[in-house]
PDB file of C-alpha atoms in Angstrom:
ATOM      1  CA  MET A   1     -20.414  -3.570  11.389  1.00 91.00           C
ATOM      2  CA  TRP A   2     -22.942  -5.826   9.643  1.00 93.00           C
ATOM      3  CA  ALA A   3     -23.985  -9.456  10.187  1.00 91.00           C
ATOM      4  CA  VAL A   4     -26.740 -11.945   9.337  1.00 90.00           C
ATOM      5  CA  ILE A   5     -27.481 -12.189  13.078  1.00 86.00           C
ATOM      6  CA  CYS A   6     -25.429  -9.812  15.231  1.00 87.00           C
ATOM      7  CA  ALA A   7     -25.950 -11.824  18.442  1.00 84.00           C
ATOM      8  CA  ASN A   8     -24.188 -14.847  16.899  1.00 77.00           C
ATOM      9  CA  GLU A   9     -20.933 -12.888  16.508  1.00 73.00           C
ATOM     10  CA  LEU A  10     -19.938 -15.383  13.799  1.00 73.00           C
ATOM     11  CA  THR A  11     -19.645 -13.575  10.522  1.00 80.00           C
ATOM     12  CA  GLU A  12     -18.893  -9.924  10.126  1.00 83.00           C
ATOM     13  CA  LEU A  13     -18.625  -7.237   7.527  1.00 93.00           C
ATOM     14  CA  ASP A  14     -16.930  -4.177   8.976  1.00 93.00           C
ATOM     15  CA  ILE A  15     -16.864  -0.996   6.884  1.00 92.00           C
ATOM     16  CA  ASN A  16     -14.970   2.186   7.691  1.00 92.00           C
ATOM     17  CA  LYS A  17     -15.206   4.772   4.902  1.00 90.00           C
ATOM     18  CA  ASP A  18     -13.341   3.313   1.893  1.00 95.00           C
ATOM     19  CA  LYS A  19     -11.969   0.215   3.674  1.00 97.00           C
ATOM     20  CA  GLY A  20     -13.518  -2.921   5.060  1.00 96.00           C
ATOM     21  CA  PHE A  21     -12.954  -6.306   6.660  1.00 95.00           C
ATOM     22  CA  LEU A  22     -14.899  -9.489   5.922  1.00 95.00           C
ATOM     23  CA  SER A  23     -15.163 -12.992   7.388  1.00 91.00           C
ATOM     24  CA  LEU A  24     -14.995 -15.015   4.192  1.00 90.00           C
ATOM     25  CA  TYR A  25     -14.706 -18.717   4.936  1.00 81.00           C
ATOM     26  CA  SER A  26     -14.829 -20.665   8.203  1.00 77.00           C
ATOM     27  CA  VAL A  27     -13.037 -23.963   7.495  1.00 82.00           C
ATOM     28  CA  ASN A  28      -9.615 -22.317   7.133  1.00 83.00           C
ATOM     29  CA  GLY A  29     -10.538 -19.153   9.027  1.00 87.00           C
ATOM     30  CA  ILE A  30     -10.120 -16.769   6.075  1.00 92.00           C
ATOM     31  CA  TYR A  31     -10.543 -13.023   6.570  1.00 94.00           C
ATOM     32  CA  ILE A  32      -9.998 -10.439   3.850  1.00 96.00           C
ATOM     33  CA  ASN A  33      -9.551  -6.685   3.593  1.00 97.00           C
ATOM     34  CA  LEU A  34     -11.857  -4.778   1.262  1.00 98.00           C
ATOM     35  CA  LYS A  35     -11.825  -1.639  -0.854  1.00 98.00           C
ATOM     36  CA  ILE A  36     -15.201   0.114  -0.643  1.00 97.00           C
ATOM     37  CA  GLU A  37     -16.392   2.332  -3.500  1.00 97.00           C
ATOM     38  CA  LYS A  38     -19.577   4.358  -3.146  1.00 95.00           C
ATOM     39  CA  SER A  39     -21.580   4.046  -6.355  1.00 95.00           C
ATOM     40  CA  SER A  40     -24.708   5.890  -5.199  1.00 95.00           C
ATOM     41  CA  GLU A  41     -26.237   7.280  -2.008  1.00 93.00           C
ATOM     42  CA  GLN A  42     -27.438   3.801  -1.001  1.00 95.00           C
ATOM     43  CA  GLU A  43     -25.023   1.469  -2.828  1.00 97.00           C
ATOM     44  CA  TYR A  44     -21.429   0.444  -2.222  1.00 97.00           C
ATOM     45  CA  ILE A  45     -19.198  -1.732  -4.418  1.00 98.00           C
ATOM     46  CA  LEU A  46     -16.956  -4.181  -2.553  1.00 98.00           C
ATOM     47  CA  LYS A  47     -13.586  -5.183  -4.013  1.00 98.00           C
ATOM     48  CA  TYR A  48     -10.878  -7.495  -2.735  1.00 98.00           C
ATOM     49  CA  ALA A  49      -7.917  -5.555  -1.315  1.00 98.00           C
ATOM     50  CA  SER A  50      -5.787  -8.201   0.393  1.00 97.00           C
ATOM     51  CA  LEU A  51      -5.717 -11.264   2.578  1.00 96.00           C
ATOM     52  CA  SER A  52      -6.008 -10.307   6.244  1.00 94.00           C
ATOM     53  CA  SER A  53      -5.490 -13.754   7.774  1.00 93.00           C
ATOM     54  CA  GLN A  54      -5.847 -17.423   6.907  1.00 93.00           C
ATOM     55  CA  LYS A  55      -5.318 -20.635   8.883  1.00 89.00           C
ATOM     56  CA  ASP A  56      -3.949 -23.875   7.456  1.00 80.00           C
ATOM     57  CA  TYR A  57      -6.289 -26.304   9.190  1.00 80.00           C
ATOM     58  CA  TYR A  58      -7.222 -28.216   6.028  1.00 78.00           C
ATOM     59  CA  LYS A  59      -4.938 -28.288   2.995  1.00 80.00           C
ATOM     60  CA  ASP A  60      -7.642 -29.712   0.685  1.00 85.00           C
ATOM     61  CA  GLU A  61     -10.153 -26.928   1.476  1.00 85.00           C
ATOM     62  CA  LEU A  62     -10.449 -23.497  -0.163  1.00 87.00           C
ATOM     63  CA  ARG A  63      -7.523 -21.158   0.402  1.00 90.00           C
ATOM     64  CA  ILE A  64      -6.403 -17.808  -0.972  1.00 93.00           C
ATOM     65  CA  GLU A  65      -3.170 -16.941  -2.716  1.00 94.00           C
ATOM     66  CA  ASP A  66      -3.242 -13.136  -2.554  1.00 95.00           C
ATOM     67  CA  LYS A  67      -1.476 -12.685  -5.910  1.00 97.00           C
ATOM     68  CA  ASP A  68      -4.094 -14.853  -7.687  1.00 97.00           C
ATOM     69  CA  ILE A  69      -7.153 -12.783  -6.721  1.00 98.00           C
ATOM     70  CA  ASP A  70      -8.319  -9.972  -9.029  1.00 98.00           C
ATOM     71  CA  LYS A  71      -8.259  -6.702  -7.080  1.00 98.00           C
ATOM     72  CA  ASN A  72     -10.211  -4.741  -9.716  1.00 97.00           C
ATOM     73  CA  LYS A  73     -13.360  -6.841 -10.172  1.00 97.00           C
ATOM     74  CA  PRO A  74     -16.268  -6.241  -7.766  1.00 98.00           C
ATOM     75  CA  ILE A  75     -16.831  -9.112  -5.343  1.00 97.00           C
ATOM     76  CA  GLY A  76     -20.191  -7.831  -4.145  1.00 97.00           C
ATOM     77  CA  THR A  77     -22.529  -4.899  -3.688  1.00 97.00           C
ATOM     78  CA  LEU A  78     -23.941  -3.633  -0.389  1.00 97.00           C
ATOM     79  CA  ILE A  79     -27.260  -1.816  -0.738  1.00 97.00           C
ATOM     80  CA  LEU A  80     -28.618   0.118   2.242  1.00 96.00           C
ATOM     81  CA  LEU A  81     -32.326  -0.495   2.801  1.00 96.00           C
ATOM     82  CA  GLU A  82     -34.908   1.876   4.262  1.00 92.00           C
ATOM     83  CA  ASP A  83     -35.411  -0.258   7.389  1.00 93.00           C
ATOM     84  CA  GLY A  84     -31.798   0.215   8.517  1.00 91.00           C
ATOM     85  CA  LYS A  85     -30.711  -3.151   7.155  1.00 96.00           C
ATOM     86  CA  ALA A  86     -28.622  -3.862   4.064  1.00 96.00           C
ATOM     87  CA  ARG A  87     -28.781  -6.348   1.201  1.00 97.00           C
ATOM     88  CA  LEU A  88     -25.493  -7.957   0.219  1.00 97.00           C
ATOM     89  CA  GLU A  89     -25.394  -9.089  -3.402  1.00 96.00           C
ATOM     90  CA  TRP A  90     -22.412 -11.415  -3.354  1.00 96.00           C
ATOM     91  CA  ILE A  91     -20.467 -12.241  -6.527  1.00 96.00           C
ATOM     92  CA  GLY A  92     -17.324 -14.014  -5.244  1.00 96.00           C
ATOM     93  CA  LEU A  93     -13.583 -13.613  -5.643  1.00 97.00           C
ATOM     94  CA  TYR A  94     -12.204 -14.003  -9.148  1.00 98.00           C
ATOM     95  CA  ASN A  95      -9.142 -16.257  -9.207  1.00 97.00           C
ATOM     96  CA  LEU A  96      -6.925 -15.087 -12.087  1.00 98.00           C
ATOM     97  CA  LYS A  97      -4.844 -18.266 -12.114  1.00 97.00           C
ATOM     98  CA  LYS A  98      -7.857 -20.626 -12.211  1.00 96.00           C
ATOM     99  CA  GLN A  99      -9.958 -18.201 -14.335  1.00 97.00           C
ATOM    100  CA  LYS A 100     -13.064 -18.692 -12.170  1.00 97.00           C
ATOM    101  CA  LEU A 101     -15.065 -17.293  -9.278  1.00 97.00           C
ATOM    102  CA  GLU A 102     -14.387 -18.746  -5.847  1.00 95.00           C
ATOM    103  CA  PHE A 103     -16.105 -18.448  -2.462  1.00 94.00           C
ATOM    104  CA  VAL A 104     -19.560 -18.561  -4.005  1.00 92.00           C
ATOM    105  CA  GLY A 105     -22.650 -20.353  -2.722  1.00 89.00           C
ATOM    106  CA  LYS A 106     -22.175 -22.065   0.632  1.00 87.00           C
ATOM    107  CA  ASP A 107     -18.400 -21.565   0.338  1.00 91.00           C
ATOM    108  CA  PHE A 108     -19.104 -17.954   1.351  1.00 92.00           C
ATOM    109  CA  LEU A 109     -19.624 -17.796   5.122  1.00 89.00           C
ATOM    110  CA  PHE A 110     -22.579 -15.355   5.052  1.00 91.00           C
ATOM    111  CA  ILE A 111     -24.525 -17.627   2.672  1.00 91.00           C
ATOM    112  CA  SER A 112     -23.680 -20.693   4.750  1.00 89.00           C
ATOM    113  CA  GLU A 113     -24.729 -18.930   7.969  1.00 88.00           C
ATOM    114  CA  ASN A 114     -27.977 -17.883   6.265  1.00 90.00           C
ATOM    115  CA  GLY A 115     -28.801 -21.522   5.462  1.00 90.00           C
ATOM    116  CA  GLY A 116     -28.026 -21.033   1.762  1.00 90.00           C
ATOM    117  CA  ARG A 117     -30.940 -18.599   1.395  1.00 90.00           C
ATOM    118  CA  LEU A 118     -30.693 -15.489  -0.771  1.00 90.00           C
ATOM    119  CA  PRO A 119     -30.888 -12.553  -0.761  1.00 91.00           C
ATOM    120  CA  LEU A 120     -28.551 -11.889   2.140  1.00 95.00           C
ATOM    121  CA  ILE A 121     -30.173  -9.323   4.407  1.00 95.00           C
ATOM    122  CA  LEU A 122     -27.736  -7.995   6.991  1.00 95.00           C
ATOM    123  CA  GLU A 123     -28.471  -6.117  10.178  1.00 93.00           C
ATOM    124  CA  ARG A 124     -26.326  -3.339  11.534  1.00 92.00           C
ATOM    125  CA  CYS A 125     -24.531  -4.425  14.718  1.00 91.00           C
ATOM    126  CA  VAL A 126     -24.009  -1.980  17.537  1.00 82.00           C
ATOM    127  CA  SER A 127     -20.875  -2.351  19.637  1.00 68.00           C
ATOM    128  CA  GLU A 128     -21.308  -2.714  23.400  1.00 59.00           C
ATOM    129  CA  THR A 129     -18.079  -0.805  24.074  1.00 50.00           C
TER     130      THR A 129
END
């Protein structure tokens, strides 16, 4: 489990071998499932696998149609750092129908939570249970 600030318990990136779960966008409570591909000893490629959940609070805000998101293009790279933290290089989700990247910049919850600052340095969160 990774986060910008673990104590906040706001945004999470949970990785378990070749699968993952990510808090993507807060306004409509969007969570996605990930495919994780190890590209080197310290680097992992993140790809969109499927929509996990999504609320319909605001119709005019960003939403996901599962069939419209490219499942083969990388959406980000997680690089493990020597200090036990990780750098997330976020790309965004490629919408096939609209032919553009979505959930970039402050539309991505980690970037918003980090005050728009890059790079995104994540800390490893330890479960209390």
